[in-house]
Coordinates of C-alpha atoms and ligand atoms in Angstrom, one line a residue:
M26 CA -12.9 10.8 -20.5
R27 CA -15.8 13.0 -19.5
L28 CA -15.3 12.4 -15.8
F29 CA -11.7 13.5 -16.2
A30 CA -12.6 16.7 -18.0
T31 CA -15.0 17.6 -15.2
A32 CA -12.3 17.1 -12.7
L33 CA -10.0 19.4 -14.6
L34 CA -12.6 22.1 -14.7
C35 CA -13.1 21.9 -11.0
A36 CA -9.4 21.9 -10.4
T37 CA -8.7 25.1 -12.4
A38 CA -11.6 26.8 -10.5
L39 CA -9.6 26.5 -7.2
P40 CA -9.4 29.8 -5.3
L41 CA -6.9 31.9 -7.2
T42 CA -6.9 34.6 -4.6
A43 CA -4.9 32.3 -2.3
L44 CA -2.4 31.6 -5.0
A45 CA -2.2 35.3 -6.0
Q46 CA -0.8 36.2 -2.6
D47 CA 2.4 34.6 -3.9
T48 CA 3.5 36.3 -7.2
E49 CA 5.6 33.4 -8.2
A50 CA 2.9 30.9 -7.6
A51 CA 0.5 33.0 -9.5
R52 CA 2.9 33.3 -12.5
V53 CA 3.3 29.5 -12.5
A54 CA -0.5 28.9 -12.1
A55 CA -1.3 31.2 -15.0
L56 CA 1.2 29.5 -17.3
R57 CA -0.1 26.1 -16.2
D58 CA -3.8 27.0 -16.8
A59 CA -3.2 28.6 -20.1
A60 CA -1.5 25.4 -21.3
L61 CA -4.7 23.5 -20.7
T62 CA -5.9 24.8 -24.0
D63 CA -2.6 23.9 -25.8
T64 CA -2.8 23.0 -29.5
I65 CA 1.0 22.5 -30.1
A66 CA 1.5 19.0 -28.6
W67 CA -1.4 17.7 -30.7
D68 CA -0.1 19.5 -33.8
I69 CA 3.4 17.9 -33.4
T70 CA 2.0 14.4 -32.7
E71 CA -0.4 14.6 -35.6
G72 CA 2.2 16.1 -37.9
L73 CA 5.0 13.6 -37.2
T74 CA 2.7 10.5 -37.3
T75 CA 1.0 11.7 -40.5
E76 CA 3.8 13.3 -42.5
V77 CA 6.5 10.8 -41.5
G78 CA 4.7 7.8 -40.0
P79 CA 6.8 4.9 -38.6
R80 CA 10.4 6.0 -37.9
M81 CA 12.6 3.0 -37.3
A82 CA 16.0 4.0 -36.1
G83 CA 18.8 4.3 -38.7
T84 CA 16.4 4.2 -41.6
E85 CA 15.5 6.7 -44.3
A86 CA 12.2 7.3 -42.4
E87 CA 14.0 8.3 -39.3
A88 CA 16.2 10.7 -41.4
R89 CA 13.0 12.3 -42.7
A90 CA 11.7 12.6 -39.1
R91 CA 14.9 14.5 -38.2
A92 CA 14.4 16.9 -41.2
W93 CA 10.8 17.3 -40.3
S94 CA 11.7 18.1 -36.7
V95 CA 14.4 20.6 -37.5
A96 CA 12.0 22.5 -39.8
K97 CA 9.2 22.4 -37.1
L98 CA 11.4 23.5 -34.2
K99 CA 12.9 26.3 -36.2
A100 CA 9.4 27.5 -37.3
M101 CA 8.4 27.5 -33.6
G102 CA 11.1 30.0 -32.9
F103 CA 13.6 27.8 -30.9
A104 CA 17.3 28.7 -31.0
N105 CA 20.3 26.5 -31.9
V106 CA 18.2 23.9 -33.7
R107 CA 20.5 21.2 -35.0
V108 CA 21.0 17.5 -35.6
E109 CA 23.9 15.7 -33.7
P110 CA 24.5 12.7 -35.9
F111 CA 25.9 9.3 -34.9
T112 CA 25.9 5.8 -36.5
M113 CA 24.4 2.6 -35.1
P114 CA 23.7 -0.9 -36.3
V115 CA 20.4 -1.4 -38.1
W116 CA 18.3 -4.6 -38.1
E117 CA 15.5 -5.0 -40.6
R118 CA 12.4 -7.1 -40.2
G119 CA 11.7 -9.7 -42.9
E120 CA 8.9 -12.2 -43.4
E121 CA 7.4 -13.5 -40.2
K122 CA 5.1 -16.5 -40.1
A123 CA 4.3 -19.4 -37.8
E124 CA 2.0 -22.4 -37.6
I125 CA 1.4 -25.2 -35.3
T126 CA 2.1 -28.4 -37.4
A127 CA 1.2 -30.9 -34.6
P128 CA -1.0 -31.9 -32.9
F129 CA -3.6 -29.4 -34.1
P130 CA -2.3 -27.6 -37.3
Q131 CA -3.2 -23.9 -37.4
P132 CA -1.5 -20.5 -38.0
L133 CA -0.2 -18.3 -35.2
M134 CA 0.3 -14.5 -35.2
L135 CA 3.8 -13.4 -34.2
T136 CA 6.4 -10.8 -34.9
A137 CA 10.2 -10.9 -34.7
L138 CA 12.0 -9.2 -31.8
G139 CA 14.7 -6.7 -32.5
N140 CA 18.0 -8.3 -33.5
S141 CA 16.3 -11.7 -34.0
G142 CA 18.3 -14.2 -36.0
A143 CA 16.8 -15.7 -39.2
T144 CA 15.4 -19.1 -39.9
P145 CA 16.2 -20.8 -43.3
A146 CA 14.1 -19.0 -46.0
R147 CA 11.8 -22.2 -46.1
G148 CA 11.4 -22.0 -42.3
L149 CA 12.3 -24.4 -39.5
T150 CA 10.1 -27.0 -37.8
A151 CA 10.9 -28.3 -34.3
E152 CA 9.3 -29.5 -31.2
V153 CA 8.3 -26.8 -28.7
L154 CA 9.3 -26.7 -25.0
R155 CA 7.1 -24.5 -22.8
F156 CA 8.4 -22.5 -19.8
E157 CA 6.3 -20.5 -17.2
N158 CA 9.0 -17.8 -17.1
V159 CA 12.7 -17.1 -17.8
E160 CA 13.8 -18.5 -14.5
A161 CA 12.3 -21.9 -15.4
L162 CA 14.1 -21.7 -18.8
E163 CA 17.4 -20.9 -17.0
A164 CA 17.0 -23.9 -14.7
A165 CA 16.3 -26.4 -17.6
P166 CA 19.2 -28.7 -18.5
D167 CA 20.8 -27.8 -21.8
S168 CA 20.3 -31.3 -23.1
A169 CA 16.5 -30.9 -22.8
V170 CA 16.5 -27.5 -24.7
R171 CA 19.0 -28.4 -27.5
G172 CA 17.4 -28.2 -31.0
K173 CA 14.0 -27.2 -29.7
I174 CA 11.9 -24.1 -30.1
V175 CA 11.6 -22.6 -26.6
Y176 CA 8.3 -21.0 -25.7
V177 CA 8.3 -18.6 -22.6
T178 CA 5.1 -17.2 -21.2
H179 CA 4.6 -14.8 -18.3
K180 CA 1.8 -13.2 -16.2
M181 CA 2.1 -9.5 -16.8
T182 CA -1.0 -7.4 -15.9
A183 CA -1.9 -3.8 -16.5
T184 CA -0.9 -1.4 -13.6
Q185 CA -1.1 2.4 -13.3
D186 CA 2.7 2.7 -12.8
G187 CA 3.6 0.1 -15.6
S188 CA 6.1 -1.5 -13.2
Q189 CA 5.4 -5.0 -14.3
Y190 CA 7.3 -4.3 -17.6
G191 CA 10.5 -4.4 -15.7
Q192 CA 9.8 -7.8 -14.1
F193 CA 8.1 -9.7 -17.0
G194 CA 10.0 -8.0 -19.7
A195 CA 12.9 -10.3 -18.8
A196 CA 11.3 -12.9 -21.1
R197 CA 12.1 -10.6 -24.0
R198 CA 15.3 -9.0 -22.9
Q199 CA 17.1 -12.1 -21.5
G200 CA 15.1 -15.0 -22.8
P201 CA 16.7 -15.2 -26.3
S202 CA 20.3 -15.2 -25.0
I203 CA 19.5 -17.8 -22.4
A204 CA 17.8 -20.0 -25.0
S205 CA 20.6 -19.6 -27.5
R206 CA 23.3 -20.5 -24.9
K207 CA 21.4 -23.7 -24.2
G208 CA 21.4 -24.6 -27.9
A209 CA 17.7 -23.9 -28.6
A210 CA 16.8 -23.6 -32.3
A211 CA 14.6 -20.6 -31.7
I212 CA 12.6 -18.8 -29.1
I213 CA 9.0 -17.5 -29.0
I214 CA 7.6 -15.6 -26.1
R215 CA 4.2 -14.4 -25.0
S216 CA 4.1 -10.7 -26.1
I217 CA 5.1 -8.3 -23.3
G218 CA 1.8 -6.6 -23.3
T219 CA -1.6 -6.5 -21.6
D220 CA -4.2 -6.4 -24.5
Y221 CA -6.3 -9.1 -26.2
N222 CA -5.9 -7.8 -29.7
R223 CA -4.3 -10.2 -32.1
N224 CA -1.3 -7.9 -32.4
P225 CA 2.1 -9.2 -31.3
H226 CA 4.3 -6.7 -29.4
T227 CA 7.8 -6.3 -30.8
G228 CA 10.7 -4.8 -28.8
V229 CA 14.4 -4.9 -28.6
Q230 CA 16.6 -7.7 -27.3
S231 CA 20.3 -7.9 -27.7
F232 CA 22.2 -11.2 -27.7
A233 CA 24.8 -11.2 -25.1
E234 CA 28.5 -11.0 -26.1
G235 CA 29.6 -14.1 -27.9
V236 CA 26.0 -15.6 -28.0
K237 CA 24.9 -16.8 -31.4
P238 CA 21.7 -15.0 -32.7
I239 CA 18.8 -17.4 -33.0
P240 CA 15.3 -16.6 -34.4
A241 CA 13.3 -14.8 -31.6
A242 CA 9.7 -13.7 -31.8
A243 CA 6.6 -12.7 -29.8
L244 CA 3.2 -14.3 -30.1
S245 CA 0.1 -12.1 -29.7
I246 CA -1.5 -12.7 -26.4
P247 CA -4.6 -14.6 -27.9
D248 CA -2.1 -16.8 -29.8
A249 CA 0.0 -17.4 -26.7
E250 CA -3.1 -18.5 -24.8
Q251 CA -4.1 -20.7 -27.7
L252 CA -0.7 -22.3 -27.6
D253 CA -1.1 -22.8 -23.8
R254 CA -4.4 -24.6 -24.4
V255 CA -2.8 -26.8 -27.0
F256 CA 0.0 -27.7 -24.5
K257 CA -2.7 -28.6 -21.9
R258 CA -3.9 -31.5 -24.2
G259 CA -0.6 -33.2 -23.3
K260 CA 0.6 -34.1 -26.7
P261 CA 4.0 -33.1 -28.3
V262 CA 3.7 -29.7 -29.9
R263 CA 5.6 -28.8 -33.1
I264 CA 5.8 -25.4 -34.8
K265 CA 7.0 -24.3 -38.2
L266 CA 8.6 -20.9 -37.9
T267 CA 9.7 -18.6 -40.7
L268 CA 11.6 -15.4 -39.8
T269 CA 13.9 -13.7 -42.4
P270 CA 15.2 -10.5 -40.7
R271 CA 18.7 -9.3 -41.4
Q272 CA 21.4 -6.9 -40.0
T273 CA 22.1 -4.2 -42.6
G274 CA 25.2 -2.8 -41.1
N275 CA 25.9 0.7 -39.6
H276 CA 23.7 3.6 -40.6
E277 CA 23.3 7.2 -39.6
S278 CA 20.8 8.3 -36.9
G279 CA 20.9 11.4 -34.8
N280 CA 19.5 13.5 -32.0
V281 CA 17.6 16.7 -32.7
I282 CA 18.3 19.5 -30.3
A283 CA 16.7 22.9 -29.8
E284 CA 17.0 25.5 -27.1
V285 CA 15.5 28.5 -25.4
P286 CA 18.6 30.4 -24.2
G287 CA 18.4 31.5 -20.6
S288 CA 19.2 35.0 -19.3
D289 CA 21.7 33.8 -16.8
P290 CA 24.6 31.9 -18.4
N291 CA 25.6 30.6 -15.0
A292 CA 22.3 29.1 -14.1
G293 CA 22.7 25.9 -16.3
I294 CA 20.4 23.9 -18.5
V295 CA 17.0 22.3 -17.9
L296 CA 17.0 19.3 -20.2
V297 CA 13.6 18.0 -21.5
A298 CA 13.6 14.8 -23.6
C299 CA 11.6 12.3 -25.6
H300 CA 12.5 10.0 -28.5
L301 CA 11.9 10.6 -32.2
D302 CA 12.3 7.1 -33.5
S303 CA 9.6 4.5 -33.2
W304 CA 9.1 0.8 -34.0
D305 CA 8.3 0.0 -37.6
Q306 CA 4.7 -1.3 -37.4
G307 CA 2.6 1.5 -35.8
T308 CA 3.1 5.2 -36.3
G309 CA 4.6 5.7 -32.8
A310 CA 2.0 8.1 -31.6
F311 CA 2.0 7.0 -28.0
D312 CA 5.6 5.9 -28.2
D313 CA 6.8 8.6 -28.5
A314 CA 5.6 11.3 -30.8
A315 CA 3.3 12.6 -28.0
G316 CA 6.3 12.9 -25.7
C317 CA 8.1 15.1 -28.2
G318 CA 4.9 17.1 -28.6
I319 CA 4.5 17.5 -24.8
V320 CA 8.1 18.7 -24.0
A321 CA 8.3 21.1 -27.0
A322 CA 4.8 22.5 -26.3
A323 CA 5.8 23.2 -22.7
A324 CA 9.1 24.8 -23.7
K325 CA 7.3 27.0 -26.3
H326 CA 4.8 28.2 -23.6
I327 CA 7.7 29.3 -21.4
M328 CA 9.6 30.9 -24.2
D329 CA 6.5 32.9 -25.3
A330 CA 6.1 34.2 -21.7
G331 CA 9.5 35.9 -21.8
Q332 CA 13.2 34.8 -21.5
P333 CA 13.6 32.2 -18.7
R334 CA 16.6 32.4 -16.3
R335 CA 17.9 29.0 -17.2
T336 CA 18.3 27.6 -20.7
I337 CA 15.8 25.0 -21.8
R338 CA 17.3 22.3 -24.0
I339 CA 14.9 20.1 -25.9
L340 CA 16.3 16.6 -26.8
W341 CA 14.4 14.6 -29.4
A342 CA 16.6 11.6 -29.2
G343 CA 17.2 9.2 -32.1
A344 CA 17.5 5.4 -31.9
E345 CA 16.0 4.8 -28.4
E346 CA 13.9 1.8 -29.2
V347 CA 16.8 -0.3 -30.5
G348 CA 19.3 0.4 -27.7
I349 CA 19.3 4.0 -26.5
F350 CA 22.0 5.0 -29.0
G351 CA 20.8 8.6 -28.9
G352 CA 20.9 8.9 -25.1
D353 CA 24.4 7.5 -25.1
D354 CA 25.6 9.9 -27.8
Y355 CA 24.1 12.8 -25.9
A356 CA 25.9 11.9 -22.8
K357 CA 29.2 11.4 -24.7
R358 CA 28.9 14.9 -26.3
H359 CA 27.5 16.8 -23.3
T360 CA 29.0 15.3 -20.2
G361 CA 30.4 18.1 -18.0
E362 CA 27.9 20.7 -19.2
P363 CA 25.9 22.4 -16.4
H364 CA 22.7 20.4 -16.5
A365 CA 20.5 21.7 -13.6
V366 CA 17.6 19.3 -14.1
A367 CA 16.6 16.6 -16.6
A368 CA 13.1 15.1 -17.4
E369 CA 11.7 12.9 -20.1
S370 CA 8.3 12.1 -21.5
D371 CA 8.2 8.5 -22.8
F372 CA 5.2 6.7 -21.4
G373 CA 2.3 7.6 -23.7
A374 CA 0.0 10.6 -23.4
D375 CA -2.5 9.6 -20.7
R376 CA -2.9 11.9 -17.7
I377 CA 0.0 12.5 -15.3
W378 CA -1.0 11.1 -11.9
Q379 CA 2.1 11.6 -9.8
F380 CA 5.5 13.2 -9.8
S381 CA 8.8 12.3 -8.1
T382 CA 12.2 13.8 -8.0
S383 CA 15.8 12.8 -7.1
F384 CA 16.2 16.1 -5.2
D385 CA 18.2 16.3 -2.0
A386 CA 16.5 17.7 1.2
V387 CA 18.3 21.1 0.5
S388 CA 16.1 21.4 -2.6
K389 CA 12.8 20.8 -0.7
P390 CA 11.4 24.3 -1.3
V391 CA 11.5 23.6 -5.1
V392 CA 9.8 20.2 -4.6
D393 CA 7.1 21.9 -2.4
R394 CA 6.5 24.5 -5.2
L395 CA 6.2 21.7 -7.7
A396 CA 3.7 19.8 -5.5
A397 CA 1.6 22.9 -5.0
A398 CA 1.5 23.8 -8.8
L399 CA 0.8 20.2 -9.9
A400 CA -1.9 19.4 -7.3
P401 CA -4.7 21.2 -9.1
L402 CA -4.1 19.0 -12.1
G403 CA -4.8 15.9 -10.0
I404 CA -1.1 15.0 -9.6
G405 CA 0.2 13.6 -6.4
R406 CA 3.6 13.6 -4.9
S407 CA 5.4 10.3 -4.8
A408 CA 8.1 9.5 -2.3
E409 CA 9.9 7.3 -4.8
R410 CA 13.2 8.5 -6.2
A411 CA 12.9 9.7 -9.8
G412 CA 14.6 7.5 -12.4
G413 CA 14.6 10.0 -15.3
G414 CA 13.9 7.9 -18.5
A415 CA 15.9 6.0 -21.1
D416 CA 17.4 8.8 -23.1
I417 CA 18.5 11.0 -20.2
G418 CA 19.6 8.0 -18.2
P419 CA 23.2 8.1 -19.5
I420 CA 23.8 11.8 -18.7
I421 CA 22.1 11.3 -15.3
R422 CA 24.5 8.4 -14.6
S423 CA 27.6 10.2 -15.9
D424 CA 27.0 13.6 -14.3
G425 CA 24.7 12.9 -11.4
V426 CA 22.0 15.2 -13.0
V427 CA 18.9 15.8 -10.9
A428 CA 15.8 14.2 -12.4
I429 CA 12.1 14.9 -12.3
D430 CA 9.6 12.2 -13.3
L431 CA 6.1 13.4 -14.3
S432 CA 4.5 9.9 -14.4
Q433 CA 1.7 9.2 -16.8
D434 CA -1.1 6.7 -16.1
G435 CA 0.2 3.5 -17.7
T436 CA -3.0 1.4 -17.3
R437 CA -3.5 1.1 -21.1
Y438 CA 0.1 1.8 -22.2
F439 CA 1.1 -1.9 -22.6
D440 CA -2.1 -2.6 -24.6
L441 CA -0.5 -0.5 -27.4
H442 CA 3.2 -0.5 -26.7
H443 CA 5.3 -1.7 -29.8
T444 CA 2.2 -2.8 -31.8
P445 CA 0.7 -1.8 -35.1
N446 CA -2.1 -0.3 -32.9
D447 CA 0.1 2.6 -31.6
T448 CA -1.6 5.2 -33.8
L449 CA -2.8 8.8 -33.4
D450 CA -6.4 7.9 -32.6
K451 CA -5.3 6.6 -29.2
I452 CA -4.2 10.1 -28.1
D453 CA -6.9 11.7 -25.9
L454 CA -6.7 15.5 -26.3
V455 CA -7.9 16.4 -22.8
Q456 CA -5.3 14.2 -21.2
L457 CA -2.5 15.3 -23.6
R458 CA -3.3 18.9 -22.6
Q459 CA -3.0 18.0 -18.9
N460 CA 0.5 16.7 -19.7
V461 CA 1.4 19.9 -21.3
A462 CA 0.1 21.9 -18.4
A463 CA 2.1 19.8 -15.9
W464 CA 5.3 20.1 -18.0
T465 CA 4.8 23.9 -18.4
A466 CA 4.4 24.3 -14.6
M467 CA 7.5 22.2 -14.0
L468 CA 9.5 24.2 -16.5
A469 CA 8.2 27.5 -15.1
I470 CA 9.4 26.5 -11.6
T471 CA 12.7 24.8 -12.5
T472 CA 13.9 27.5 -15.0
A473 CA 13.4 30.2 -12.4
A474 CA 14.3 28.6 -9.1
T475 CA 17.1 30.4 -7.3
E476 CA 17.6 27.6 -4.7
E477 CA 20.2 25.0 -5.2
M478 CA 18.9 21.9 -7.0
R479 CA 21.0 19.0 -5.9
A480 CA 20.6 15.2 -6.3
S481 CA 20.2 13.0 -3.3
P482 CA 22.7 10.2 -3.0
R483 CA 21.8 7.3 -5.3
P484 CA 20.3 4.3 -3.5
N485 CA 22.3 1.1 -3.6
Ligands
ZN7 ZN1 9.4 5.0 -25.9

């Protein structure tokens, strides 16, 4: 981290005289640089993970997180702080155990995937069939799979942009439904992760319409590789699996909203989002307390510098992890409102390394200003079209809202993602502050911009 701190120091020492020639650029730069000593994002991340802890959607813990958030955002001076409630189905983890019973008896570390079905309380024992990927599972004849425990592996590696999650995550997202359709007794997968801790990675999967829920779990990566070695010995492999999760029915969740009202009621809303819920095993520091800290800290810095032209709306969404229920509810309630721009922080708290937008060519001056303001933080401009993030996805799709992505370095994100290891100690203060500075610069520019901000046509 020391190297990075040095880079930041050098960056902020760039010739300010050149920037000062442009009053607007100087205003943005001053706000950005002041945010490099931010304490608010850390305070929120530390407070939420300590005073609430894990915040599984629809539980009493998530309700406490909403109450904590309302009190916090009010105390910070935001306006229109409120909860917008909704209900959603809640799945609860039970006992989770597995052991190889043949040919080499030994225990395995695993965890149930969201919405997993249950085994009998005494467990189920069956032969295991191994697949290199979901495509291989899909191609297998039903007769070969019926009654077996399916094991699906993958080859995900760590990348800065985290893009392999999309590709290899199919084992978790689609694997259980495919296995169930083929009559499998259960499915276990190699965790969708990149670390070698003996921590399995949970995550949501939803059985397709009409597909019977079967037990579905993820092995830690060391355990998956152990199982791979056992398979290489060429003998039939049997596993005893015990998972006792249950569906508990519909419960209340909700989005927490706060605003900085703008001076121009016709200028619209800049929406900044994160999600308040977390998985149940860690304290959800990286995913996504830090995101909530970052967006609220940036909004606070803008508010404290004087009333912005556009309204800033903070969305701390509920129930993201288990199916983006908060994002869907937000879109349902707020479709048709004048959203000028939307952005979300939900990829940890490591440094932002590039940004992208979905702006049309007509909005190029705004993008140029973003590029100039973000460059001193070591942030490059990507030609990719911004996607926007899970919780703002529904409003982007329904209303064609323009998105800005401030992309964090994801190299270690999938070491921690959805594991018990997602805890406060993983947050690096220098990098967290760089995030706040980038978000503050982005908000300073987009709340003030007088140019039209219009989305380019969606690619096919
Ligand atoms: Zn997240």
